[in-house]
Coordinates of C-alpha atoms and ligand atoms in Angstrom, one line a residue:
M1403 CA 69.0 83.3 72.7
Q1404 CA 70.4 86.2 74.7
A1405 CA 69.3 89.7 74.0
L1406 CA 71.7 92.1 72.5
M1407 CA 71.2 95.1 74.9
M1408 CA 73.8 96.5 76.9
D1409 CA 73.8 95.3 80.7
R1410 CA 74.0 98.6 82.4
P1411 CA 73.4 98.2 86.3
L1412 CA 70.5 100.4 87.6
L1413 CA 72.4 102.6 90.3
I1414 CA 71.1 105.4 92.4
S1415 CA 74.2 107.4 91.2
S1416 CA 72.8 107.4 87.8
L1417 CA 69.7 109.3 88.8
I1418 CA 71.7 112.2 90.2
D1419 CA 74.1 112.2 87.3
F1420 CA 71.0 112.4 85.0
A1421 CA 69.6 115.3 86.7
A1422 CA 72.9 117.1 87.0
K1423 CA 73.6 116.9 83.4
Y1424 CA 70.3 117.0 81.6
H1425 CA 68.3 119.3 84.3
S1426 CA 71.3 121.3 85.4
D1427 CA 69.7 124.4 86.0
T1428 CA 66.4 123.2 87.6
E1429 CA 66.2 124.4 91.1
I1430 CA 66.0 122.7 94.5
V1431 CA 64.7 125.1 97.1
S1432 CA 65.0 124.4 100.9
R1433 CA 63.8 125.8 104.1
T1434 CA 66.9 125.5 106.3
V1435 CA 66.9 124.7 109.9
E1436 CA 69.3 127.8 110.4
G1437 CA 66.4 130.1 109.0
P1438 CA 66.8 131.3 105.3
I1439 CA 65.7 129.7 102.2
H1440 CA 68.3 128.0 100.3
R1441 CA 68.4 127.6 96.6
Y1442 CA 70.6 125.8 94.3
T1443 CA 70.4 123.5 91.1
W1444 CA 70.5 120.0 90.5
K1445 CA 74.0 120.5 88.9
D1446 CA 75.1 121.9 92.2
A1447 CA 73.5 118.9 94.1
G1448 CA 75.3 116.5 91.8
A1449 CA 78.7 118.1 92.5
R1450 CA 78.1 118.1 96.3
S1451 CA 77.0 114.6 96.5
K1452 CA 80.1 113.6 95.0
Q1453 CA 82.1 115.8 97.6
V1454 CA 80.1 113.7 100.3
A1455 CA 81.1 110.5 98.7
Q1456 CA 84.8 111.6 98.6
A1457 CA 84.7 112.8 102.1
L1458 CA 83.2 109.6 103.5
S1459 CA 85.9 107.6 101.8
N1460 CA 89.0 110.0 102.3
K1461 CA 88.3 111.3 105.6
L1462 CA 86.0 108.7 107.4
G1463 CA 87.1 105.5 105.9
V1464 CA 83.6 104.6 104.9
T1465 CA 83.4 101.5 102.5
L1466 CA 80.9 99.5 100.6
G1467 CA 78.2 98.3 103.0
D1468 CA 78.9 100.5 105.9
R1469 CA 75.7 102.0 107.4
I1470 CA 75.6 105.9 107.5
A1471 CA 72.6 107.1 109.4
T1472 CA 70.8 110.7 109.3
L1473 CA 68.5 112.2 111.8
A1474 CA 67.5 115.2 109.3
W1475 CA 64.5 117.1 108.0
N1476 CA 63.8 117.5 104.3
G1477 CA 66.4 119.7 102.9
Y1478 CA 69.3 119.9 100.4
R1479 CA 72.0 118.6 102.6
H1480 CA 69.9 115.5 103.4
L1481 CA 69.5 115.2 99.5
E1482 CA 73.2 115.1 99.0
L1483 CA 73.4 112.3 101.5
Y1484 CA 70.9 110.4 99.9
Y1485 CA 73.0 110.4 96.7
G1486 CA 76.5 110.6 98.3
V1487 CA 76.1 107.6 100.6
S1488 CA 74.3 105.3 98.4
G1489 CA 76.1 106.5 95.3
M1490 CA 79.5 105.3 96.9
G1491 CA 78.0 102.0 97.8
A1492 CA 77.5 102.5 101.5
I1493 CA 74.0 102.3 103.0
L1494 CA 72.0 105.3 104.0
H1495 CA 70.2 104.5 107.3
T1496 CA 67.4 107.2 107.6
I1497 CA 66.3 107.4 111.4
N1498 CA 63.1 108.7 112.4
P1499 CA 63.6 111.4 115.1
R1500 CA 60.2 111.0 116.5
L1501 CA 61.1 107.6 117.7
F1502 CA 61.6 107.3 121.5
P1503 CA 65.3 107.7 122.3
E1504 CA 65.4 104.0 123.4
Q1505 CA 64.2 102.9 120.1
I1506 CA 66.8 105.3 118.3
V1507 CA 69.4 103.7 120.3
Y1508 CA 68.1 100.3 119.5
I1509 CA 68.0 100.7 115.9
A1510 CA 71.3 102.5 115.5
E1511 CA 73.0 99.8 117.6
H1512 CA 71.0 97.2 115.4
A1513 CA 72.1 98.8 112.1
E1514 CA 75.7 99.3 113.4
D1515 CA 75.8 102.8 112.3
K1516 CA 79.3 104.0 111.6
V1517 CA 78.6 107.7 111.3
I1518 CA 75.5 109.8 112.1
F1519 CA 74.7 112.9 110.1
L1520 CA 72.2 115.2 112.1
D1521 CA 70.4 118.5 111.8
L1522 CA 71.0 121.1 114.4
T1523 CA 67.7 120.4 115.9
F1524 CA 68.7 116.8 116.9
V1525 CA 71.8 117.6 118.8
P1526 CA 70.1 117.6 122.4
L1527 CA 68.5 114.2 121.3
L1528 CA 71.7 112.5 120.4
E1529 CA 73.8 114.2 123.2
A1530 CA 71.3 112.4 125.7
V1531 CA 72.1 108.8 124.4
A1532 CA 75.5 109.3 122.6
D1533 CA 77.2 107.2 125.1
K1534 CA 75.1 104.3 124.3
L1535 CA 76.0 104.3 120.6
T1536 CA 78.7 101.9 120.5
S1537 CA 79.4 101.7 116.8
V1538 CA 79.2 105.3 115.9
E1539 CA 82.7 106.7 115.2
A1540 CA 81.7 110.4 114.2
F1541 CA 78.8 112.7 114.5
V1542 CA 78.5 115.1 111.6
I1543 CA 76.3 118.3 112.3
M1544 CA 74.6 119.3 109.1
T1545 CA 75.5 123.0 109.2
D1546 CA 78.4 125.4 108.5
E1547 CA 81.0 126.6 110.9
D1548 CA 79.2 129.7 111.9
H1549 CA 76.3 127.7 113.1
M1550 CA 78.2 124.9 114.9
P1551 CA 76.7 124.6 118.5
D1552 CA 78.7 123.8 121.7
T1553 CA 78.0 120.2 122.1
S1554 CA 79.1 117.4 124.4
L1555 CA 78.8 114.9 121.4
P1556 CA 82.1 113.0 121.0
N1557 CA 84.0 113.1 117.6
V1558 CA 81.9 115.9 116.3
L1559 CA 82.4 117.3 112.8
C1560 CA 81.0 120.2 110.7
Y1561 CA 79.3 119.0 107.5
E1562 CA 80.3 121.9 105.4
T1563 CA 84.0 121.6 106.5
L1564 CA 84.0 117.8 106.1
I1565 CA 82.9 118.3 102.4
G1566 CA 84.2 121.7 101.6
D1567 CA 87.9 120.7 100.7
Q1568 CA 86.9 117.8 98.5
S1569 CA 87.3 118.4 94.8
G1570 CA 84.2 116.8 93.5
D1571 CA 86.3 115.3 90.8
Y1572 CA 84.9 111.6 91.4
D1573 CA 83.6 108.8 89.5
W1574 CA 80.9 106.8 91.0
P1575 CA 81.7 103.2 91.6
E1576 CA 79.9 100.6 89.5
F1577 CA 78.7 97.4 91.3
D1578 CA 75.9 95.0 91.2
E1579 CA 72.4 96.7 91.1
N1580 CA 71.2 94.3 93.7
T1581 CA 73.5 95.9 96.4
A1582 CA 71.8 97.3 99.3
S1583 CA 71.5 101.1 99.1
S1584 CA 69.2 102.3 102.2
L1585 CA 67.8 101.0 105.4
C1586 CA 64.6 102.2 107.0
Y1587 CA 63.1 100.9 110.2
T1588 CA 59.3 100.4 110.5
S1589 CA 57.8 102.3 113.4
G1590 CA 56.3 99.1 114.7
T1591 CA 53.4 99.3 117.1
T1592 CA 54.4 96.3 118.8
G1593 CA 57.9 94.9 119.4
N1594 CA 61.2 96.5 118.2
P1595 CA 61.4 98.2 114.9
K1596 CA 62.5 96.2 112.1
G1597 CA 64.7 97.3 109.0
A1598 CA 63.6 97.3 105.5
L1599 CA 66.7 97.1 103.4
Y1600 CA 66.3 98.7 99.8
G1601 CA 68.6 98.1 97.0
H1602 CA 69.7 100.1 94.0
R1603 CA 67.7 98.2 91.4
S1604 CA 64.5 98.2 93.6
T1605 CA 65.0 102.1 94.2
V1606 CA 65.5 102.8 90.4
L1607 CA 62.5 100.6 89.5
H1608 CA 60.2 102.4 92.2
S1609 CA 61.3 105.8 90.8
Y1610 CA 60.2 104.9 87.2
C1611 CA 56.8 103.9 88.8
V1612 CA 56.6 107.4 90.6
C1613 CA 57.2 109.0 87.3
T1614 CA 54.4 107.1 85.4
V1615 CA 51.1 108.8 84.8
D1616 CA 49.2 106.3 86.8
G1617 CA 52.0 106.1 89.3
L1618 CA 52.3 109.5 90.9
G1619 CA 52.7 111.2 87.5
L1620 CA 55.8 113.2 88.6
G1621 CA 57.5 115.0 85.6
S1622 CA 59.9 117.8 84.7
H1623 CA 56.9 120.1 84.5
D1624 CA 56.3 119.7 88.2
V1625 CA 57.4 121.5 91.1
V1626 CA 57.2 118.9 93.9
L1627 CA 57.1 119.4 97.5
P1628 CA 57.4 116.5 99.8
V1629 CA 56.0 117.1 103.1
V1630 CA 56.3 113.6 103.9
P1631 CA 59.7 113.4 105.7
M1632 CA 62.7 111.8 104.1
F1633 CA 63.1 109.6 107.3
H1634 CA 59.7 108.0 106.4
A1635 CA 60.0 105.5 103.6
N1636 CA 62.3 107.8 101.7
A1637 CA 59.8 110.5 101.4
W1638 CA 57.8 108.0 99.4
G1639 CA 60.6 107.7 96.8
I1640 CA 60.4 111.5 95.8
V1641 CA 63.9 112.4 96.3
Y1642 CA 64.9 109.8 93.7
A1643 CA 62.1 110.1 91.4
A1644 CA 62.5 114.0 91.3
A1645 CA 66.0 113.4 89.9
M1646 CA 64.8 110.8 87.3
C1647 CA 62.6 113.2 85.7
G1648 CA 64.4 116.5 86.6
A1649 CA 61.3 118.1 88.6
K1650 CA 62.0 121.1 90.6
M1651 CA 62.1 120.2 94.4
V1652 CA 61.0 122.3 97.3
M1653 CA 61.9 121.0 100.8
P1654 CA 60.1 122.3 103.9
G1655 CA 62.7 121.6 106.6
A1656 CA 61.3 121.4 110.1
A1657 CA 58.5 123.9 109.4
M1658 CA 55.4 121.7 108.6
D1659 CA 52.7 123.9 110.1
G1660 CA 49.9 125.3 107.8
A1661 CA 51.2 128.6 107.3
S1662 CA 54.7 127.7 106.6
I1663 CA 53.8 125.1 103.9
Y1664 CA 51.4 127.5 102.3
E1665 CA 54.0 130.0 102.0
L1666 CA 56.3 127.5 100.0
L1667 CA 53.4 126.1 97.9
D1668 CA 52.6 129.7 96.9
S1669 CA 55.9 131.4 96.5
E1670 CA 57.6 128.4 94.7
K1671 CA 54.4 127.8 92.5
V1672 CA 54.3 124.0 93.8
T1673 CA 52.2 121.9 91.3
L1674 CA 52.4 118.5 93.4
S1675 CA 52.7 117.8 97.1
L1676 CA 52.7 114.7 99.2
G1677 CA 51.9 114.1 102.8
V1678 CA 49.9 112.4 105.5
P1679 CA 46.3 113.5 106.5
T1680 CA 47.4 115.3 109.7
V1681 CA 49.6 117.6 107.7
W1682 CA 46.9 118.5 105.2
L1683 CA 44.5 119.1 107.9
M1684 CA 46.8 121.8 109.1
L1685 CA 47.0 123.4 105.6
L1686 CA 43.3 123.2 105.2
N1687 CA 42.7 124.8 108.8
H1688 CA 45.1 127.6 107.6
L1689 CA 43.5 128.0 104.3
Q1690 CA 40.0 128.4 106.0
E1691 CA 41.3 131.0 108.5
T1692 CA 43.1 133.2 105.9
G1693 CA 40.9 132.6 102.9
D1694 CA 44.1 131.8 100.8
K1695 CA 43.7 129.7 97.6
L1696 CA 46.0 127.3 95.8
P1697 CA 46.2 128.6 92.3
H1698 CA 49.3 126.7 91.3
M1699 CA 48.5 123.4 92.7
D1700 CA 47.3 120.6 90.3
R1701 CA 47.3 117.6 92.7
T1702 CA 48.1 116.4 96.3
V1703 CA 49.1 112.8 97.1
I1704 CA 47.6 111.8 100.5
G1705 CA 48.8 108.5 102.1
G1706 CA 50.3 107.1 105.3
S1707 CA 46.7 106.7 106.8
A1708 CA 43.4 106.9 105.0
A1709 CA 42.3 110.1 103.4
P1710 CA 39.1 111.2 105.0
R1711 CA 36.2 111.9 102.4
S1712 CA 35.9 115.4 104.0
M1713 CA 39.5 116.2 103.1
I1714 CA 39.3 114.9 99.7
E1715 CA 36.2 117.2 98.9
A1716 CA 37.7 120.0 100.5
F1717 CA 40.7 119.8 98.2
Q1718 CA 38.8 119.2 95.1
F1719 CA 35.5 121.3 95.6
N1720 CA 37.0 124.3 97.4
Y1721 CA 40.6 124.6 96.0
D1722 CA 40.3 122.6 92.6
V1723 CA 43.4 120.3 93.5
T1724 CA 43.1 116.7 92.6
V1725 CA 43.5 114.3 95.3
V1726 CA 45.7 111.1 94.5
H1727 CA 44.9 108.7 97.5
A1728 CA 47.9 106.2 97.7
W1729 CA 48.7 103.5 99.8
G1730 CA 52.0 101.7 100.6
M1731 CA 54.3 100.6 103.4
T1732 CA 58.0 101.2 104.4
E1733 CA 58.5 97.5 103.3
M1734 CA 57.2 98.4 99.9
S1735 CA 59.5 101.4 99.1
P1736 CA 56.7 102.4 99.6
L1737 CA 54.3 102.7 96.8
G1738 CA 51.7 100.1 96.1
T1739 CA 48.5 101.6 94.9
T1740 CA 47.3 104.8 93.6
G1741 CA 43.6 106.1 93.2
M1742 CA 43.8 107.5 89.8
L1743 CA 40.4 107.5 88.0
R1744 CA 39.8 105.8 84.8
P1745 CA 38.1 106.8 81.5
K1746 CA 35.0 104.8 82.6
H1747 CA 34.6 107.1 85.4
A1748 CA 34.3 110.3 83.4
G1749 CA 30.6 110.5 83.4
L1750 CA 30.2 110.2 87.3
S1751 CA 29.1 113.0 89.5
A1752 CA 31.8 114.7 91.6
E1753 CA 30.5 112.7 94.7
Q1754 CA 30.6 109.4 92.8
K1755 CA 34.3 110.2 91.9
V1756 CA 34.7 110.7 95.7
D1757 CA 33.2 107.4 96.3
I1758 CA 36.0 105.8 94.3
Q1759 CA 38.8 108.1 95.6
V1760 CA 38.1 107.2 99.3
K1761 CA 39.3 103.7 98.4
Q1762 CA 43.1 103.4 98.6
G1763 CA 43.4 102.8 94.8
A1764 CA 44.5 100.3 92.3
A1765 CA 47.9 98.5 92.0
V1766 CA 50.6 100.0 90.3
Y1767 CA 52.5 98.0 87.6
N1768 CA 55.1 95.8 89.6
V1769 CA 52.8 95.4 92.7
D1770 CA 50.8 92.2 92.6
M1771 CA 48.0 92.0 95.3
K1772 CA 45.6 89.4 96.7
I1773 CA 43.2 89.1 99.6
V1774 CA 43.0 85.8 101.7
D1775 CA 41.1 84.7 104.6
D1776 CA 42.8 83.2 107.8
D1777 CA 43.4 79.9 106.0
G1778 CA 44.9 81.5 103.0
N1779 CA 42.0 81.1 100.6
A1780 CA 41.7 83.8 98.0
Q1781 CA 38.6 86.0 98.6
P1782 CA 36.5 87.5 95.6
H1783 CA 37.1 90.8 94.2
D1784 CA 33.6 92.1 94.6
G1785 CA 34.2 95.2 96.9
V1786 CA 32.5 93.4 99.9
A1787 CA 34.6 90.3 101.0
F1788 CA 37.3 91.3 103.5
G1789 CA 40.7 89.5 103.5
N1790 CA 44.3 89.9 104.6
L1791 CA 46.1 91.8 101.9
L1792 CA 49.3 90.0 100.6
V1793 CA 51.6 91.8 97.8
R1794 CA 54.7 90.8 95.8
G1795 CA 56.9 92.6 93.5
P1796 CA 60.5 93.9 92.8
W1797 CA 60.4 96.7 95.4
I1798 CA 58.8 94.8 98.1
A1799 CA 60.8 93.5 101.0
S1800 CA 61.6 89.8 101.1
G1801 CA 62.6 89.7 104.7
Y1802 CA 64.0 92.1 107.3
F1803 CA 67.6 93.4 107.9
K1804 CA 69.6 90.7 109.8
G1805 CA 66.9 88.2 109.5
E1806 CA 64.7 89.9 112.3
G1807 CA 61.2 88.5 112.4
G1808 CA 62.3 85.2 110.7
D1809 CA 60.7 83.9 107.4
V1810 CA 58.3 86.8 106.7
L1811 CA 57.0 85.7 103.4
Q1812 CA 54.0 83.4 102.8
D1813 CA 54.5 81.3 99.7
G1814 CA 56.4 84.2 98.2
W1815 CA 53.9 86.9 99.2
F1816 CA 54.5 89.5 101.7
P1817 CA 51.8 90.0 104.4
T1818 CA 51.0 93.6 104.6
G1819 CA 49.2 93.3 108.1
D1820 CA 46.3 95.3 106.3
V1821 CA 42.8 93.7 105.8
A1822 CA 41.2 95.1 102.6
T1823 CA 38.5 94.7 100.0
M1824 CA 39.2 94.7 96.4
D1825 CA 36.6 95.6 93.9
P1826 CA 36.1 94.2 90.3
D1827 CA 38.2 97.0 88.9
G1828 CA 40.9 96.3 91.3
Y1829 CA 40.5 99.2 93.6
M1830 CA 41.5 98.1 97.0
Q1831 CA 40.1 99.6 100.3
I1832 CA 41.8 99.1 103.5
T1833 CA 39.1 98.2 106.2
D1834 CA 41.6 97.6 109.0
R1835 CA 44.9 96.4 110.3
S1836 CA 44.6 92.6 110.8
K1837 CA 45.2 93.0 114.4
D1838 CA 42.7 95.9 114.9
V1839 CA 39.7 94.3 113.0
I1840 CA 36.7 93.9 115.3
K1841 CA 35.3 90.3 115.3
S1842 CA 31.8 90.3 116.4
G1843 CA 29.7 87.2 116.2
G1844 CA 32.1 85.8 113.6
E1845 CA 31.7 88.7 111.3
W1846 CA 34.4 91.4 110.9
I1847 CA 33.8 95.2 111.6
S1848 CA 36.2 97.7 110.2
S1849 CA 37.5 100.0 113.0
I1850 CA 38.9 102.5 110.4
D1851 CA 35.5 102.8 108.6
L1852 CA 33.8 103.6 111.9
E1853 CA 36.6 106.0 112.8
N1854 CA 36.3 107.7 109.4
E1855 CA 32.6 108.1 109.7
A1856 CA 32.9 109.4 113.5
V1857 CA 35.3 112.0 112.6
G1858 CA 32.5 113.5 110.3
C1859 CA 30.5 114.3 113.3
P1860 CA 30.6 117.9 114.3
G1861 CA 32.4 118.3 117.5
V1862 CA 34.7 115.2 117.1
A1863 CA 38.3 116.1 116.4
E1864 CA 39.7 112.6 116.5
A1865 CA 38.3 109.0 116.9
A1866 CA 39.5 105.7 117.5
V1867 CA 37.6 102.3 117.6
I1868 CA 38.8 99.3 119.4
G1869 CA 37.2 95.9 120.1
I1870 CA 36.1 95.2 123.7
Y1871 CA 35.4 91.8 125.0
H1872 CA 31.7 91.0 124.9
P1873 CA 30.3 87.7 126.7
K1874 CA 27.8 87.0 123.7
W1875 CA 29.5 88.8 120.6
D1876 CA 33.1 88.0 121.6
E1877 CA 33.9 91.7 120.7
R1878 CA 32.0 94.8 120.2
P1879 CA 33.3 98.2 119.1
L1880 CA 34.0 101.1 121.7
L1881 CA 34.4 104.4 120.1
V1882 CA 37.0 106.8 121.9
V1883 CA 36.6 110.5 121.0
V1884 CA 38.7 113.5 121.4
R1885 CA 36.3 116.5 121.2
S1886 CA 37.1 119.5 119.1
E1887 CA 38.2 122.6 121.0
G1888 CA 35.2 124.1 122.7
S1889 CA 32.8 121.2 121.8
D1890 CA 30.8 119.4 124.3
V1891 CA 29.3 116.8 121.9
G1892 CA 28.0 113.7 123.7
K1893 CA 27.6 110.1 123.3
D1894 CA 23.9 110.4 122.1
E1895 CA 24.8 113.0 119.5
I1896 CA 27.5 110.9 118.1
L1897 CA 25.6 107.8 117.9
A1898 CA 22.6 109.6 116.3
Y1899 CA 25.0 111.0 113.6
L1900 CA 26.3 107.4 112.8
E1901 CA 22.7 106.1 112.3
G1902 CA 22.1 105.2 108.6
K1903 CA 25.9 105.8 107.8
I1904 CA 27.0 102.3 109.0
A1905 CA 25.5 98.9 109.4
K1906 CA 23.2 98.8 112.5
W1907 CA 25.2 96.0 113.9
W1908 CA 28.3 98.0 113.7
M1909 CA 27.0 100.7 116.0
P1910 CA 29.5 101.2 118.7
D1911 CA 28.3 99.9 122.2
D1912 CA 29.7 102.8 123.9
V1913 CA 31.4 106.2 123.5
Q1914 CA 34.3 107.3 125.8
F1915 CA 35.9 110.8 125.8
V1916 CA 39.7 111.4 126.2
D1917 CA 41.8 114.4 126.1
E1918 CA 44.2 113.1 123.6
L1919 CA 44.9 109.8 121.7
P1920 CA 48.5 108.2 121.6
H1921 CA 50.2 108.2 118.1
T1922 CA 53.3 106.1 116.7
A1923 CA 56.3 108.1 115.5
T1924 CA 54.7 108.1 112.0
G1925 CA 51.4 109.6 113.4
K1926 CA 49.2 106.4 113.3
L1927 CA 47.0 105.8 116.0
Q1928 CA 48.6 103.6 118.6
K1929 CA 46.0 100.9 119.3
V1930 CA 48.0 98.7 121.5
T1931 CA 48.2 101.6 123.9
I1932 CA 44.5 102.6 123.6
R1933 CA 43.6 98.9 124.1
E1934 CA 45.9 98.9 127.2
Q1935 CA 44.1 102.0 128.4
F1936 CA 40.9 100.4 128.2
K1937 CA 41.8 96.9 129.4
D1938 CA 39.6 97.1 132.6
Y1939 CA 36.8 98.9 130.8
V1940 CA 33.6 96.8 130.8
L1941 CA 30.9 97.6 128.0
P1942 CA 27.6 98.6 129.4
T1943 CA 26.0 96.1 127.1
A1944 CA 28.1 93.2 128.7
S1945 CA 25.7 93.0 131.5
D1946 CA 22.6 92.8 129.4
A1947 CA 24.1 89.7 127.4
A1948 CA 24.9 87.9 130.8
E1949 CA 21.4 88.3 132.1
Ligands
AMP3180 P1 54.4 102.7 107.3 O1 55.3 101.6 106.7 O2 54.8 103.4 108.5 O3 54.3 103.8 106.1 O4 52.9 102.1 107.4 C1 52.3 101.3 106.4 C2 50.9 101.2 106.8 O5 50.1 102.3 106.8 C3 50.0 100.4 105.9 O6 50.3 98.8 106.1 C4 48.6 100.7 106.2 O7 48.2 100.2 107.3 C5 48.8 102.2 106.5 N1 48.5 103.1 105.4 C6 49.2 103.6 104.6 N2 48.7 104.3 103.5 C7 47.3 104.3 103.9 C8 46.1 104.8 103.3 N3 46.2 105.4 102.1 N4 45.1 104.4 103.8 C9 45.0 103.7 104.9 N5 46.2 103.2 105.6 C10 47.3 103.4 105.1

């Protein structure tokens, strides 16, 4: 028997329509690339998104399924493109401007982008490669006529002029909710970037999750500031979810240093903010230098890489801000787990609570997870056994754009490439990327655990651990350290610091010091490059074993 419920498609346009109609006077505040702070409302954003859709169709001949790219910071015009492009049935391709220029060319060509919208910041970047972008018919600079630069870009248009003469009198088209809505390429530490192709249905379902209490708990009572960029996994879904619940949004533009972020957190009374650990480190440093506090902030979401214990403690103990540790991937829209505590944890001490919060968290509804060994056998959820982490759910990729990488699913599960433990309550802890785990004497050593411990050592600014060939153990850990400014911390001090904090056989066989470590475009350690740098390095313990 069929249900007697209306069959209304879950479309991204319904999110902006809802916010514009029912939260019409709630503000969206942006720090612009041009300088000033810009303010308007969800009602204004709704109207201008429709003008974008009209301009794309009337002036640029954009139709259903065309790829429209952006190279832009978090700001109101970017938000209008999120809704205008996807809402009219085209596909929003958010390009990460931190990629190397050759990678940008590769993905724009691969996506066959028809139009690129860009912030003023990125004019020189695109000028340098414009002649290699064979599918692009127009470059739209996201500014007004007064700020239009002199540029060698061909077919260049001004955003405000493009949309300014459109009436906004426009009905969003209706189509199948499984239609593709947006495209985001993974940064890829090896090989070419691959495209995760999101849909309207997956995006709306993911937004519901962000708005659930045990998701990210976003609601109309919140003032939300995504520091995580809109070019990185859709700013973790916040732009869509904020419309779904009518939250006030604050967007930082290009200024992500501690002082600039603090200024917005304070002046706009932000209650919830989201970002990667690097950004929060800059904010915490700023707070420490100035003595400023965070009286309005209720919680901060930390993800993208592991939130160090010291960071969780600093937010919770010094600033009374609850940390929500979250894990996900571009291919997962991106939310997979959140580290909310449960009623059974209420009686724990503050430190014991942090013991749970350093884990990446428990699955949200609609994300199913399992850990398996290299032969695909399920591993126990005892908080100790490691396994390759597999996931499935309605906002998780079933493959990559244009079939890149072939058939990626394993029996209907997506292999995350992460290695993790699961405890009996379902809290997952990432112990490594599968290709970074160190295999010593048949046992696995977590490079991430070692790195997290090492950065706790005074004088260590950043640490990377890689496996180095060892004649007896196959691989042993090498700790590569960037010293904090002014520090002369040495190998013996660091190893002594680690003693007692890690299993004896995890102790790095050596420590090497470097001025800086390489990172990917999304700020993760680039282990492939580090391994390349140390490919001829021989462990001091290697000769002991050979004797
Ligand atoms: P991306 O698609 O660029 O967001 O990268 C996804 C990957 O980042 C995951 O597969 C993890 O390896 C890593 N990652 C994301 N969140 C966390 C976290 N909270 N802790 C540790 N690693 C994380």
